[in-house]
PDB file of C-alpha atoms in Angstrom:
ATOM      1  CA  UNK A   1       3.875  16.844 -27.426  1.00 43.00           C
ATOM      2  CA  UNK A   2       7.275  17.802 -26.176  1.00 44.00           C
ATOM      3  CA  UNK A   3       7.905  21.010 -26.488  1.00 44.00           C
ATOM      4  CA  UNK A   4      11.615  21.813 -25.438  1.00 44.00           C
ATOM      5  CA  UNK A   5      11.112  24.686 -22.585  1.00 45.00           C
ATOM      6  CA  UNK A   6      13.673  25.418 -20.277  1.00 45.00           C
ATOM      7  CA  UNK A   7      15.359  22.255 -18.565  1.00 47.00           C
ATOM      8  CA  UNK A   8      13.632  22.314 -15.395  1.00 48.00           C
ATOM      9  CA  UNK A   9      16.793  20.983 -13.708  1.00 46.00           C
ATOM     10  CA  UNK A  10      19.576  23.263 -12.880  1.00 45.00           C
ATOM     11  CA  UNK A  11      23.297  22.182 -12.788  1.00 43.00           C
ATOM     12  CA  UNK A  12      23.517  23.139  -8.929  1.00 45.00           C
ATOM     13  CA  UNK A  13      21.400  20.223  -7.866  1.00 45.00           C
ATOM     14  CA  UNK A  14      24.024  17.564  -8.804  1.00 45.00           C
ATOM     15  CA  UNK A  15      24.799  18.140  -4.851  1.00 87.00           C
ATOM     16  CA  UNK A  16      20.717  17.066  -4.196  1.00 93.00           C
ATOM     17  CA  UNK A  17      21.236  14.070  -6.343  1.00 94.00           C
ATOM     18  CA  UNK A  18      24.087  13.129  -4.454  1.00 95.00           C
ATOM     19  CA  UNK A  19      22.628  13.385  -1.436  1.00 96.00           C
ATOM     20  CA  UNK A  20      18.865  11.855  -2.280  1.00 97.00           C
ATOM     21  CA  UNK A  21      20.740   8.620  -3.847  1.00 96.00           C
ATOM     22  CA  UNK A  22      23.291   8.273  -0.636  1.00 97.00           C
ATOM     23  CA  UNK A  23      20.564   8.517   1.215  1.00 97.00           C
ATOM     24  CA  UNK A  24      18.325   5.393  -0.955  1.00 96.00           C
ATOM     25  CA  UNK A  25      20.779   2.982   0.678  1.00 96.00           C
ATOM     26  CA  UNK A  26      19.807   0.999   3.804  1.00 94.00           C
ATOM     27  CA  UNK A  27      23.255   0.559   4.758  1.00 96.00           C
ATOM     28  CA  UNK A  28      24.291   3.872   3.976  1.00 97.00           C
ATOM     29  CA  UNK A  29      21.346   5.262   6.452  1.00 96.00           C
ATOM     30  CA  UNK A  30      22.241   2.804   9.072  1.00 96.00           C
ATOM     31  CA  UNK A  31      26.098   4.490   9.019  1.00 97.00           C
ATOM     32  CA  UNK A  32      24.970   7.902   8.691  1.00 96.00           C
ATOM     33  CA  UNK A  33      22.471   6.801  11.822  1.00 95.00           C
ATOM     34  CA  UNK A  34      25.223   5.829  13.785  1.00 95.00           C
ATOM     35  CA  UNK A  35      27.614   8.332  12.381  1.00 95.00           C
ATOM     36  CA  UNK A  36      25.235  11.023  14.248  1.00 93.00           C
ATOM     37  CA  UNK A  37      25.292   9.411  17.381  1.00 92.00           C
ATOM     38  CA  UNK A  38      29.448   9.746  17.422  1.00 92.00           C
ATOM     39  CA  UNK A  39      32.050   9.344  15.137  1.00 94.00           C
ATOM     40  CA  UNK A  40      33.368   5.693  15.028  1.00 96.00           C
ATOM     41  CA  UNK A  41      36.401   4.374  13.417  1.00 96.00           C
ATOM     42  CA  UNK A  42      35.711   2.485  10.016  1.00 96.00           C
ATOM     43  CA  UNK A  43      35.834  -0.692  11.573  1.00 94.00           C
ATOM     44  CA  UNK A  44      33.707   0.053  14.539  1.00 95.00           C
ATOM     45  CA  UNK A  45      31.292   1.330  12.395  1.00 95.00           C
ATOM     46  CA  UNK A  46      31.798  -1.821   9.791  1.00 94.00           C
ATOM     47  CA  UNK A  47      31.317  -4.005  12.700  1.00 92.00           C
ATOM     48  CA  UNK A  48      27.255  -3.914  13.254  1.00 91.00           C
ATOM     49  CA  UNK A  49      26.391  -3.818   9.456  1.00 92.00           C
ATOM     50  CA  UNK A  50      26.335  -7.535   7.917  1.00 88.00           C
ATOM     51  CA  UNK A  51      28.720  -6.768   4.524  1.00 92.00           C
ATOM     52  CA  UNK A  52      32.337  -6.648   3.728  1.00 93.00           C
ATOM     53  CA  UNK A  53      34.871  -4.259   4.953  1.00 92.00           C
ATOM     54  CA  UNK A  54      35.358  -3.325   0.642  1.00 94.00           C
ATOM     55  CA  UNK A  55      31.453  -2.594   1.104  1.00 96.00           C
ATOM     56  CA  UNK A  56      31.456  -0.530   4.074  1.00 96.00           C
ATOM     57  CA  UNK A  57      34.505   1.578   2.560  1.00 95.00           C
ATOM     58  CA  UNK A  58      32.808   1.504  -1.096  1.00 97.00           C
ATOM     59  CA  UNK A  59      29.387   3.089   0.886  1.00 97.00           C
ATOM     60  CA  UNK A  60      31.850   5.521   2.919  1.00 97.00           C
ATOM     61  CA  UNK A  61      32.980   6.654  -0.117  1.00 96.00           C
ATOM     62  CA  UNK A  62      30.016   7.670  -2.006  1.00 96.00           C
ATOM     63  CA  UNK A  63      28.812   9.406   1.838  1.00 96.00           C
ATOM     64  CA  UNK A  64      31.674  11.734   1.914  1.00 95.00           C
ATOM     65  CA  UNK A  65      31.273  12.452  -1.911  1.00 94.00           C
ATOM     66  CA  UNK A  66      27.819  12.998  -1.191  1.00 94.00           C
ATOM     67  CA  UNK A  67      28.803  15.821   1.663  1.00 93.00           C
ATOM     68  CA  UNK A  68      26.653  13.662   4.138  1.00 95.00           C
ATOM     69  CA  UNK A  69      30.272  12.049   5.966  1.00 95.00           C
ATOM     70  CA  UNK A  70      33.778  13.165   6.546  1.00 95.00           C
ATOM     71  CA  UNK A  71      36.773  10.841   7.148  1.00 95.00           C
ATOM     72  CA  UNK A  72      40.068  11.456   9.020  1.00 95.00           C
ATOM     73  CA  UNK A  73      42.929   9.519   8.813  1.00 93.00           C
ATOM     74  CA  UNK A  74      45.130   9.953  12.224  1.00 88.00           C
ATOM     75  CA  UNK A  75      48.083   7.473  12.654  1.00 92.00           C
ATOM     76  CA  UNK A  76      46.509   3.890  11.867  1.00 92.00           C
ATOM     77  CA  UNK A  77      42.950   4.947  12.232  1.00 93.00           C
ATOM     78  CA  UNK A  78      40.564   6.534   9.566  1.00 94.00           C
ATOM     79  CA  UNK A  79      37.950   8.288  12.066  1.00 96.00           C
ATOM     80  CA  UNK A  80      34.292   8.858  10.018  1.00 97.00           C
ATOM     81  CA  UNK A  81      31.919  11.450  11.443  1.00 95.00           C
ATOM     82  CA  UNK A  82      28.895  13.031  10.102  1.00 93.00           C
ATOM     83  CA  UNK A  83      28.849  16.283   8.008  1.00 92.00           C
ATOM     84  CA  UNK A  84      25.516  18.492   7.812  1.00 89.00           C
ATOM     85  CA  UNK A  85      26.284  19.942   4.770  1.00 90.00           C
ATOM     86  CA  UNK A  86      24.429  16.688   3.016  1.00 91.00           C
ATOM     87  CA  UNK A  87      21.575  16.625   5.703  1.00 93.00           C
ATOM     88  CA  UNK A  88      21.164  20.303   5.329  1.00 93.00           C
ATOM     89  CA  UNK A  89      20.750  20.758   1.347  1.00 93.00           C
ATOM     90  CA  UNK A  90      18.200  17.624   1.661  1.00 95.00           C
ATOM     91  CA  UNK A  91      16.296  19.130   4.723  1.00 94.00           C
ATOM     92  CA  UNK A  92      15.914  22.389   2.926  1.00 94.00           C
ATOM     93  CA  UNK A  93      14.666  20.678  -0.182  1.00 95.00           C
ATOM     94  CA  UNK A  94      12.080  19.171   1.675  1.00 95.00           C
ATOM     95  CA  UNK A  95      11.126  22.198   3.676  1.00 94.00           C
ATOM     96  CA  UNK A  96      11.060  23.800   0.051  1.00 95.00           C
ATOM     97  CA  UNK A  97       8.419  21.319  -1.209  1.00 94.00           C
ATOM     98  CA  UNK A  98       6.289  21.678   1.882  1.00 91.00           C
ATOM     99  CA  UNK A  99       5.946  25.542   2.134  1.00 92.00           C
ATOM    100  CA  UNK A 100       5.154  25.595  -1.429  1.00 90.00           C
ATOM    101  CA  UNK A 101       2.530  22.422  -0.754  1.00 85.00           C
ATOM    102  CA  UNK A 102       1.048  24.643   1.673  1.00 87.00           C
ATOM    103  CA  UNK A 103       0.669  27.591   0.149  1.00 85.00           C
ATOM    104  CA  UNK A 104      -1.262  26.214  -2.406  1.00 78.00           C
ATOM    105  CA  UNK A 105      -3.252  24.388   0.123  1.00 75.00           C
ATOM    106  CA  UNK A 106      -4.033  28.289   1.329  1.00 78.00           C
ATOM    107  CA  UNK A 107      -5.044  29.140  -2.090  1.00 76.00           C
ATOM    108  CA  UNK A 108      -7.158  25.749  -2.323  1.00 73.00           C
ATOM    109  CA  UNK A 109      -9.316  26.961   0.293  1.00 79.00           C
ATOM    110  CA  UNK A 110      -9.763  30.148  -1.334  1.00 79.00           C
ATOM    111  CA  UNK A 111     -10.922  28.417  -4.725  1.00 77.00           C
ATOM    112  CA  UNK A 112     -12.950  26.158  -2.606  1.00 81.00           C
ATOM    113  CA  UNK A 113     -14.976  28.885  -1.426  1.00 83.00           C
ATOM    114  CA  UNK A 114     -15.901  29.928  -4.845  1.00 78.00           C
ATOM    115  CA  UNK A 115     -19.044  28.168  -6.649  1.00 71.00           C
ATOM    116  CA  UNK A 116     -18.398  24.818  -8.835  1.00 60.00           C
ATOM    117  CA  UNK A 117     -19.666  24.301 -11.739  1.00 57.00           C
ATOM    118  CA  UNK A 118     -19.326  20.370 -11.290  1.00 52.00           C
TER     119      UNK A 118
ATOM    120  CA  UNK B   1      36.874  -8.512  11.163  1.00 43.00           C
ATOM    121  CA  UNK B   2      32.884  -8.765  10.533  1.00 44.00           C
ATOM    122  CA  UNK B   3      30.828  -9.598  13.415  1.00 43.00           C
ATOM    123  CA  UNK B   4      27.349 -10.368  12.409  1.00 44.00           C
ATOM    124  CA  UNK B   5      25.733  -8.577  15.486  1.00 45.00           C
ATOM    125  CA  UNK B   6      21.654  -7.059  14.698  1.00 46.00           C
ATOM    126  CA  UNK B   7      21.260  -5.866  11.753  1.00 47.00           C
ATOM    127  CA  UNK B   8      20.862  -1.802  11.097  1.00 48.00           C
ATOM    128  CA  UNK B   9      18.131  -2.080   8.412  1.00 46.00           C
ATOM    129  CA  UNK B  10      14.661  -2.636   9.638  1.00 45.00           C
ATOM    130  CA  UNK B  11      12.256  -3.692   7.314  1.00 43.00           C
ATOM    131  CA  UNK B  12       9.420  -1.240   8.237  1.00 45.00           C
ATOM    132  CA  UNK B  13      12.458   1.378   6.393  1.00 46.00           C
ATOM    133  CA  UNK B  14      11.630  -0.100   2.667  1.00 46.00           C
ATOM    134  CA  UNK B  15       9.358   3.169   1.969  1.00 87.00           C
ATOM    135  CA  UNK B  16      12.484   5.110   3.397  1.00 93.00           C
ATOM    136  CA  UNK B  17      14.587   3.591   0.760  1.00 94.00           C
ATOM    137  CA  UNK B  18      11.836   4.060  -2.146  1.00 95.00           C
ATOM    138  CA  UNK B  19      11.176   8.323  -1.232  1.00 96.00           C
ATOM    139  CA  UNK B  20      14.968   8.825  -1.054  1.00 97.00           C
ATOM    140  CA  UNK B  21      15.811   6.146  -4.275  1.00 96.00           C
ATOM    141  CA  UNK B  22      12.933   8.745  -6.000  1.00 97.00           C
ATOM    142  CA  UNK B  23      14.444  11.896  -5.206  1.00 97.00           C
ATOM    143  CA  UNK B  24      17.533  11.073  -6.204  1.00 96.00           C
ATOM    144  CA  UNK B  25      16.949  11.748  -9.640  1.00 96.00           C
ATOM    145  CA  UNK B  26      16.349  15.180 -10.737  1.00 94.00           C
ATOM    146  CA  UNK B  27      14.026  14.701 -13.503  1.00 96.00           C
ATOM    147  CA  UNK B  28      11.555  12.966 -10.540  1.00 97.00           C
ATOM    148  CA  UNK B  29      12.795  16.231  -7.818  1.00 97.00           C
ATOM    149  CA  UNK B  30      11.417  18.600 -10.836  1.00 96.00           C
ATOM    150  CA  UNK B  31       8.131  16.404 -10.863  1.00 97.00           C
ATOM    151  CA  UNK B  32       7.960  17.367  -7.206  1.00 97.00           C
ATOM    152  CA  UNK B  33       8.429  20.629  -7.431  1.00 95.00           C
ATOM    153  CA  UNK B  34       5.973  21.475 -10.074  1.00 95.00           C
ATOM    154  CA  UNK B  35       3.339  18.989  -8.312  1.00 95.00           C
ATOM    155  CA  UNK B  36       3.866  20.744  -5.270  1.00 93.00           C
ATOM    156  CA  UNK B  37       2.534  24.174  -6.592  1.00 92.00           C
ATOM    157  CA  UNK B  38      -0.780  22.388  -8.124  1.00 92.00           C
ATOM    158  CA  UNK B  39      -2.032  19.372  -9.471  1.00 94.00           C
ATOM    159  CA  UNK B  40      -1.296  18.576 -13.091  1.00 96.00           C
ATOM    160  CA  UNK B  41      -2.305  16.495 -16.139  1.00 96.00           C
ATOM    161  CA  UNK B  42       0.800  13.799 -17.215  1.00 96.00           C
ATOM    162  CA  UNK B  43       0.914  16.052 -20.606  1.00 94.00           C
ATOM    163  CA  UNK B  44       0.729  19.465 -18.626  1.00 95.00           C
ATOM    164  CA  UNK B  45       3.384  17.884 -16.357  1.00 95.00           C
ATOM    165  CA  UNK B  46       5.799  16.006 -19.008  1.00 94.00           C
ATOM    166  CA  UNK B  47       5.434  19.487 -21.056  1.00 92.00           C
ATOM    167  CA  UNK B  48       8.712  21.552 -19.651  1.00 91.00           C
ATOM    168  CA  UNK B  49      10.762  18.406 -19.205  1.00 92.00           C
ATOM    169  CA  UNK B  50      13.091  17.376 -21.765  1.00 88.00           C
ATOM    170  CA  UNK B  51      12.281  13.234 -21.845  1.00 91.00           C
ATOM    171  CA  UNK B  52       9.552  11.503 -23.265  1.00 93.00           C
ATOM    172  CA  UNK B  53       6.153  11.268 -22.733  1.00 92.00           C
ATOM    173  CA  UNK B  54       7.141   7.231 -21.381  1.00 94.00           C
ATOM    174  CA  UNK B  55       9.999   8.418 -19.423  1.00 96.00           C
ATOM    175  CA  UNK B  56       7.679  10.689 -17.447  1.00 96.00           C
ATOM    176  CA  UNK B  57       5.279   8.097 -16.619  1.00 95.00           C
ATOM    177  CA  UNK B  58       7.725   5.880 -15.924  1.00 97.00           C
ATOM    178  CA  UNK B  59       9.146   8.206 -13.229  1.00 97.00           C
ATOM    179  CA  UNK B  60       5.782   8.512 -11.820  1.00 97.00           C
ATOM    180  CA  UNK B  61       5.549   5.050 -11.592  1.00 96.00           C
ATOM    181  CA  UNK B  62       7.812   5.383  -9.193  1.00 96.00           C
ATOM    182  CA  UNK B  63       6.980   8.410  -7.196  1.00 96.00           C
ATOM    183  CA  UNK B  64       3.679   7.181  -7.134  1.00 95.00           C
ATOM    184  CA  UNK B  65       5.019   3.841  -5.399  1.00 94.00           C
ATOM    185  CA  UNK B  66       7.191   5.788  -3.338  1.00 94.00           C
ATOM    186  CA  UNK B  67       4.379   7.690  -1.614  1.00 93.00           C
ATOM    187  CA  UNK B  68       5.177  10.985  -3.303  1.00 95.00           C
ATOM    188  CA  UNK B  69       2.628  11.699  -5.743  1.00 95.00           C
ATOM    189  CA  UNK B  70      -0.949  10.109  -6.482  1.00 95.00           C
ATOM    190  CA  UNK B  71      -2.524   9.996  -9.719  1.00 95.00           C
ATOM    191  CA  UNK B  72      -6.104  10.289 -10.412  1.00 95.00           C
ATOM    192  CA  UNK B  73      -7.779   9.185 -13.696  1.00 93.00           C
ATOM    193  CA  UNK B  74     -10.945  11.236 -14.797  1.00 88.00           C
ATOM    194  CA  UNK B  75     -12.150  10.876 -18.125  1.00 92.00           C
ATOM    195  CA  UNK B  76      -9.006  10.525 -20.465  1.00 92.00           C
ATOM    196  CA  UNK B  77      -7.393  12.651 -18.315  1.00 93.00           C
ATOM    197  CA  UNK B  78      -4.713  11.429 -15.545  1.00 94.00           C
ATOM    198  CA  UNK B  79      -4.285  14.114 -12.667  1.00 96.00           C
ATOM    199  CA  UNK B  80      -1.281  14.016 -10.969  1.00 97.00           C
ATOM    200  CA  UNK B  81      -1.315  15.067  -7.474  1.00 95.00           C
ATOM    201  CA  UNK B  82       2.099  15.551  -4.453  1.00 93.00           C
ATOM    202  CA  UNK B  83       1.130  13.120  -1.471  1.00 92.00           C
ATOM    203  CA  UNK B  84       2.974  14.255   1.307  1.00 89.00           C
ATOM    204  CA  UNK B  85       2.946  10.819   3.061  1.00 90.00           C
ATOM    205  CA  UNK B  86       6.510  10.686   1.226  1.00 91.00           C
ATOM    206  CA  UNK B  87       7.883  13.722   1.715  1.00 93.00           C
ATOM    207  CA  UNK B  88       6.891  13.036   5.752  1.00 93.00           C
ATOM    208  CA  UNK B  89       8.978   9.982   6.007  1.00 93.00           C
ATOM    209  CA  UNK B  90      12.208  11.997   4.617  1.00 95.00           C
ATOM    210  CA  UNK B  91      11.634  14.774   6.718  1.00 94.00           C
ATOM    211  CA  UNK B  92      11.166  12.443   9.316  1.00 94.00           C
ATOM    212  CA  UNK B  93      14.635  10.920   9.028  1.00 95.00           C
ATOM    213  CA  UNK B  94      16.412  13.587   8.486  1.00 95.00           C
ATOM    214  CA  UNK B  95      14.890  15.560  11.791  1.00 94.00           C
ATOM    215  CA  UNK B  96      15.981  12.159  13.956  1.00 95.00           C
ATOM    216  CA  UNK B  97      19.425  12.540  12.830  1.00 94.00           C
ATOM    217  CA  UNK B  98      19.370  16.202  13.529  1.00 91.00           C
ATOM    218  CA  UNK B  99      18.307  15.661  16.973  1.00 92.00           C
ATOM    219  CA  UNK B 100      20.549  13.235  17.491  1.00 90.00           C
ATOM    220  CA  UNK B 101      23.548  15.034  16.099  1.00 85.00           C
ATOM    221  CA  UNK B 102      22.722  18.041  17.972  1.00 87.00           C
ATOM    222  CA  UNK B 103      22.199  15.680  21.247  1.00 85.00           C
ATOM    223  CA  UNK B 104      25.844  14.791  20.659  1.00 78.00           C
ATOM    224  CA  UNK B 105      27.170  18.468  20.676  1.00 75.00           C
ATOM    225  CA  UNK B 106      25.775  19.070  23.755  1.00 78.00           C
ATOM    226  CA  UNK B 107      27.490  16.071  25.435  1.00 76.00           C
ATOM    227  CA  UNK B 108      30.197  16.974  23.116  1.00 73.00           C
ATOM    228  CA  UNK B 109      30.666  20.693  25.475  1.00 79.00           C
ATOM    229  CA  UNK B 110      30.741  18.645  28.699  1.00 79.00           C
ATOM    230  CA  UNK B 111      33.543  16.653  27.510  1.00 77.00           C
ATOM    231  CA  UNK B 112      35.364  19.563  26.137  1.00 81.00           C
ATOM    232  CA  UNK B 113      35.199  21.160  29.578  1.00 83.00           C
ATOM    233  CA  UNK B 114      37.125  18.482  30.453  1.00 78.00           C
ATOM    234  CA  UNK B 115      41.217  18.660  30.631  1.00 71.00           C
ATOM    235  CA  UNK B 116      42.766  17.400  27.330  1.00 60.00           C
ATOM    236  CA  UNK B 117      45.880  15.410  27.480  1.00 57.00           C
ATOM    237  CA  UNK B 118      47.194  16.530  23.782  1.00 52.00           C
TER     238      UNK B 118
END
């Protein structure tokens, strides 16, 4: 039944992956909410979420590898902000799914207007 | 260091957390993408992916809990289908943060125009 066709899953995504997963997090939406408001320091932006300081930096972590947050480090002070790159290559994903969703719906009504046999 | 202020993570988000958890994985993003040009059988739709016949329907277990895809069973045949009620909450999110991060350039300008001390 499974015939081995062409891997439907190009090595380009891994970026998509990223970004989908980073964004499956509660916690990690909650920063990148706040995180596109203004940029906060890593403890202001700890301070509202109800883990550890290890948990918030852990989360950061997998953000910025996920192209969704930058960090800064200036004297003392690691500054996060948000980065569209992440945002964007989900966003067009989406937009991807939905033209294609509705061309097909324009095609549907085509078919539809054809005679069933059912 | 952790003040335990209101929490960021409404529970009305847990559907958030299932689409994004979903698309993560791009075995279930390929799903998508073929769903989204038609409607397919699970054998039609397992056939170009390289996992089993279980690992596909266990991946649509979870796009179909996610709000991403609805199957239909007529017969002995299960039709797969895209729901867009999933792909809607994504784009959702991601077009909040967008506004909001473009909000923030704007306000961003007027404080540029102002005089920097560094």
């Amino acid at each position: 039944m499974q015939t081995k066709r062409r891997r439907l899953v190009p090595s380009h995504r891994v970026n998509i992956d990223r970004v989908f997963h980073a964004l499956g997090d509660p916690t990690r939406r909650a920063m990148v909410e706040k995180l596109s408001q203004r940029p906060l320091s890593v403890s202001l932006l700890a301070k509202p979420l109800a883990i550890s300081l290890a948990a918030v930096i852990q989360h950061l972590e997998i953000l910025e590898k996920s192209g969704l947050v930058q960090t800064e480090k200036v004297g003392r002070v690691r500054t996060c902000s948000i980065k569209t790159a992440g945002l964007s290559i989900a966003e067009q994903w989406l937009d991807e799914r939905r033209t294609t969703w509705e061309q097909r719906f324009d095609r549907l009504g085509d078919l539809l207007a054809e005679p069933d046999e059912n």
